[in-house]
Structures are given as structure tokens and as C-alpha cells.
PDB file of C-alpha atoms in Angstrom:
ATOM      1  CA  MET A   1      -2.000 -12.341 -23.420  1.00 36.00           C
ATOM      2  CA  SER A   2      -3.396  -9.437 -21.429  1.00 37.00           C
ATOM      3  CA  ALA A   3      -1.564  -6.215 -20.763  1.00 38.00           C
ATOM      4  CA  GLN A   4      -0.540  -5.654 -17.163  1.00 40.00           C
ATOM      5  CA  HIS A   5      -1.625  -2.471 -15.451  1.00 39.00           C
ATOM      6  CA  ALA A   6       1.354  -0.189 -15.046  1.00 44.00           C
ATOM      7  CA  GLU A   7       1.147   2.278 -12.216  1.00 50.00           C
ATOM      8  CA  THR A   8       2.131   5.684 -13.429  1.00 53.00           C
ATOM      9  CA  PRO A   9       3.308   7.884 -10.577  1.00 52.00           C
ATOM     10  CA  GLY A  10       1.912  11.391 -10.496  1.00 57.00           C
ATOM     11  CA  PRO A  11       3.969  14.549 -10.227  1.00 54.00           C
ATOM     12  CA  GLY A  12       6.092  14.598  -7.099  1.00 64.00           C
ATOM     13  CA  ALA A  13       5.591  10.882  -6.515  1.00 74.00           C
ATOM     14  CA  LEU A  14       8.439   8.903  -4.985  1.00 83.00           C
ATOM     15  CA  PRO A  15      10.426   6.688  -7.321  1.00 87.00           C
ATOM     16  CA  LEU A  16       9.435   3.155  -6.290  1.00 92.00           C
ATOM     17  CA  ARG A  17      11.300   1.132  -8.857  1.00 90.00           C
ATOM     18  CA  ASN A  18      12.860  -1.517  -6.622  1.00 92.00           C
ATOM     19  CA  ILE A  19      12.928  -2.945  -3.084  1.00 94.00           C
ATOM     20  CA  GLY A  20      15.490  -0.364  -1.985  1.00 95.00           C
ATOM     21  CA  ASP A  21      13.199   2.475  -3.073  1.00 95.00           C
ATOM     22  CA  ILE A  22      10.271   0.918  -1.178  1.00 96.00           C
ATOM     23  CA  ARG A  23      12.403   0.425   1.966  1.00 96.00           C
ATOM     24  CA  ALA A  24      13.659   4.012   1.789  1.00 96.00           C
ATOM     25  CA  ALA A  25      10.098   5.376   1.414  1.00 95.00           C
ATOM     26  CA  LEU A  26       8.895   3.300   4.377  1.00 96.00           C
ATOM     27  CA  ARG A  27      11.846   4.397   6.503  1.00 95.00           C
ATOM     28  CA  SER A  28      10.972   8.029   5.622  1.00 94.00           C
ATOM     29  CA  GLY A  29       7.511   7.562   7.053  1.00 92.00           C
ATOM     30  CA  HIS A  30       5.618   7.077   3.799  1.00 92.00           C
ATOM     31  CA  GLY A  31       2.998   4.326   4.051  1.00 89.00           C
ATOM     32  CA  PHE A  32       0.572   3.324   6.719  1.00 90.00           C
ATOM     33  CA  PRO A  33       1.481   2.713  10.370  1.00 91.00           C
ATOM     34  CA  GLY A  34       3.253  -0.606  10.679  1.00 95.00           C
ATOM     35  CA  ASP A  35       3.957  -0.964   6.938  1.00 96.00           C
ATOM     36  CA  ARG A  36       7.721  -0.827   7.423  1.00 95.00           C
ATOM     37  CA  GLU A  37       7.724  -3.927   9.611  1.00 96.00           C
ATOM     38  CA  SER A  38       4.932  -5.634   7.679  1.00 97.00           C
ATOM     39  CA  PHE A  39       6.738  -5.174   4.401  1.00 97.00           C
ATOM     40  CA  GLU A  40       9.836  -6.947   5.668  1.00 97.00           C
ATOM     41  CA  ALA A  41       7.812  -9.791   7.149  1.00 98.00           C
ATOM     42  CA  ASP A  42       5.693 -10.209   4.017  1.00 97.00           C
ATOM     43  CA  LEU A  43       8.736 -10.060   1.791  1.00 97.00           C
ATOM     44  CA  GLN A  44      10.502 -12.665   3.880  1.00 97.00           C
ATOM     45  CA  ARG A  45       7.479 -15.004   3.753  1.00 97.00           C
ATOM     46  CA  ALA A  46       7.226 -14.561  -0.020  1.00 97.00           C
ATOM     47  CA  LEU A  47      10.937 -15.300  -0.460  1.00 96.00           C
ATOM     48  CA  GLU A  48      10.715 -18.405   1.706  1.00 96.00           C
ATOM     49  CA  THR A  49       7.746 -19.835  -0.227  1.00 95.00           C
ATOM     50  CA  SER A  50       9.040 -18.947  -3.704  1.00 95.00           C
ATOM     51  CA  SER A  51      11.052 -21.173  -5.937  1.00 94.00           C
ATOM     52  CA  GLU A  52      14.057 -19.914  -7.831  1.00 90.00           C
ATOM     53  CA  THR A  53      11.984 -19.903 -11.038  1.00 94.00           C
ATOM     54  CA  ASP A  54       8.733 -18.483  -9.613  1.00 95.00           C
ATOM     55  CA  LEU A  55       8.991 -15.183  -7.801  1.00 94.00           C
ATOM     56  CA  ASN A  56       5.361 -14.130  -8.316  1.00 96.00           C
ATOM     57  CA  ALA A  57       4.756 -13.924  -4.559  1.00 96.00           C
ATOM     58  CA  VAL A  58       7.709 -11.571  -4.142  1.00 95.00           C
ATOM     59  CA  ALA A  59       6.481  -9.409  -7.020  1.00 95.00           C
ATOM     60  CA  ALA A  60       3.026  -9.284  -5.483  1.00 96.00           C
ATOM     61  CA  VAL A  61       4.435  -7.982  -2.183  1.00 96.00           C
ATOM     62  CA  ILE A  62       6.409  -5.309  -4.023  1.00 95.00           C
ATOM     63  CA  VAL A  63       3.397  -4.203  -6.078  1.00 95.00           C
ATOM     64  CA  ASP A  64       1.167  -4.174  -2.957  1.00 95.00           C
ATOM     65  CA  TYR A  65       3.453  -1.993  -0.898  1.00 96.00           C
ATOM     66  CA  ARG A  66       4.240   0.317  -3.813  1.00 95.00           C
ATOM     67  CA  GLY A  67       0.497   0.868  -4.171  1.00 92.00           C
ATOM     68  CA  ARG A  68       0.093   1.417  -0.440  1.00 92.00           C
ATOM     69  CA  ILE A  69       2.832   4.046  -0.437  1.00 94.00           C
ATOM     70  CA  ARG A  70       1.291   5.822  -3.416  1.00 91.00           C
ATOM     71  CA  LEU A  71      -2.173   5.685  -1.864  1.00 89.00           C
ATOM     72  CA  TYR A  72      -0.818   7.145   1.368  1.00 87.00           C
ATOM     73  CA  GLN A  73       0.785   9.970  -0.605  1.00 86.00           C
ATOM     74  CA  ASP A  74      -2.438  10.838  -2.454  1.00 86.00           C
ATOM     75  CA  PRO A  75      -3.674  14.228  -1.161  1.00 82.00           C
ATOM     76  CA  ASP A  76      -7.274  13.148  -1.728  1.00 87.00           C
ATOM     77  CA  PHE A  77      -6.855  10.019   0.440  1.00 82.00           C
ATOM     78  CA  ASP A  78      -7.516  11.792   3.769  1.00 82.00           C
ATOM     79  CA  VAL A  79     -10.566  13.475   2.291  1.00 87.00           C
ATOM     80  CA  ALA A  80     -11.963  10.139   1.081  1.00 85.00           C
ATOM     81  CA  ILE A  81     -11.379   8.534   4.513  1.00 85.00           C
ATOM     82  CA  GLN A  82     -13.121  11.414   6.258  1.00 88.00           C
ATOM     83  CA  GLU A  83     -16.098  11.211   3.873  1.00 90.00           C
ATOM     84  CA  GLY A  84     -16.389   7.444   4.569  1.00 91.00           C
ATOM     85  CA  THR A  85     -16.160   7.984   8.308  1.00 93.00           C
ATOM     86  CA  ASP A  86     -18.809  10.731   8.202  1.00 92.00           C
ATOM     87  CA  LEU A  87     -21.144   8.587   6.075  1.00 92.00           C
ATOM     88  CA  THR A  88     -20.736   5.637   8.425  1.00 93.00           C
ATOM     89  CA  ALA A  89     -21.545   7.836  11.468  1.00 91.00           C
ATOM     90  CA  LEU A  90     -24.661   9.184   9.682  1.00 92.00           C
ATOM     91  CA  LEU A  91     -25.859   5.725   8.741  1.00 92.00           C
ATOM     92  CA  LYS A  92     -25.405   4.533  12.362  1.00 91.00           C
ATOM     93  CA  ARG A  93     -27.398   7.501  13.699  1.00 90.00           C
ATOM     94  CA  GLU A  94     -30.208   6.853  11.181  1.00 89.00           C
ATOM     95  CA  ALA A  95     -30.322   3.074  11.673  1.00 81.00           C
ATOM     96  CA  PRO A  96     -33.711   1.714  12.758  1.00 79.00           C
ATOM     97  CA  GLY A  97     -33.868   0.569  16.369  1.00 72.00           C
ATOM     98  CA  ARG A  98     -31.446   3.103  17.688  1.00 61.00           C
TER      99      ARG A  98
END
């Protein structure tokens, strides 16, 4: 049996222990644009396709959005996005045939 990766929140991280915590964080504007609505739709789809003994799809939605919220909170996230955008622009300018 393999050990599952447990996300350890950093200092000042939101408590995201359950669906209510995730909903509250998304209502407060944490997460990416559209995540609040997408979470509810994804959760509903997962619930509809899950059996009463297999809720893995529901757990996957919870883990995914918990990760998205934590990623959005990361102060280095914006820096990483900007670096990627700058690198893409540089590569486009240097591309042969331009």
C-alpha cells in the first residue's frame, strides 16, 4: 500500500478540511475566476455518478479544488505566471520565420 500525499497548508493558509470550508473560501474570492460555479457543477456530477460505496470521484473534486485554492493563495504563483508569460513572448519573438 502506498502512502497518500497529504497537503500541508502553509502559515496563514485557509482551513480546507471539508466541503463547507471549500465553499466558504470560494465565496470569499479565493480560487480562480469561475471556480465557485465550476466546483458546484463538478461536485454535482461526481455525486450523480458515484455509488453509495464509492465516493472516489467526489473526493477527487474536493482535493482538486482544495489544491486550486491553495495554489491561488501562493504568493509566488503570480510571479511564476509572469515568468511563463515573459518566456513565451520571448520565444515567439525569436521564432524562425517571424
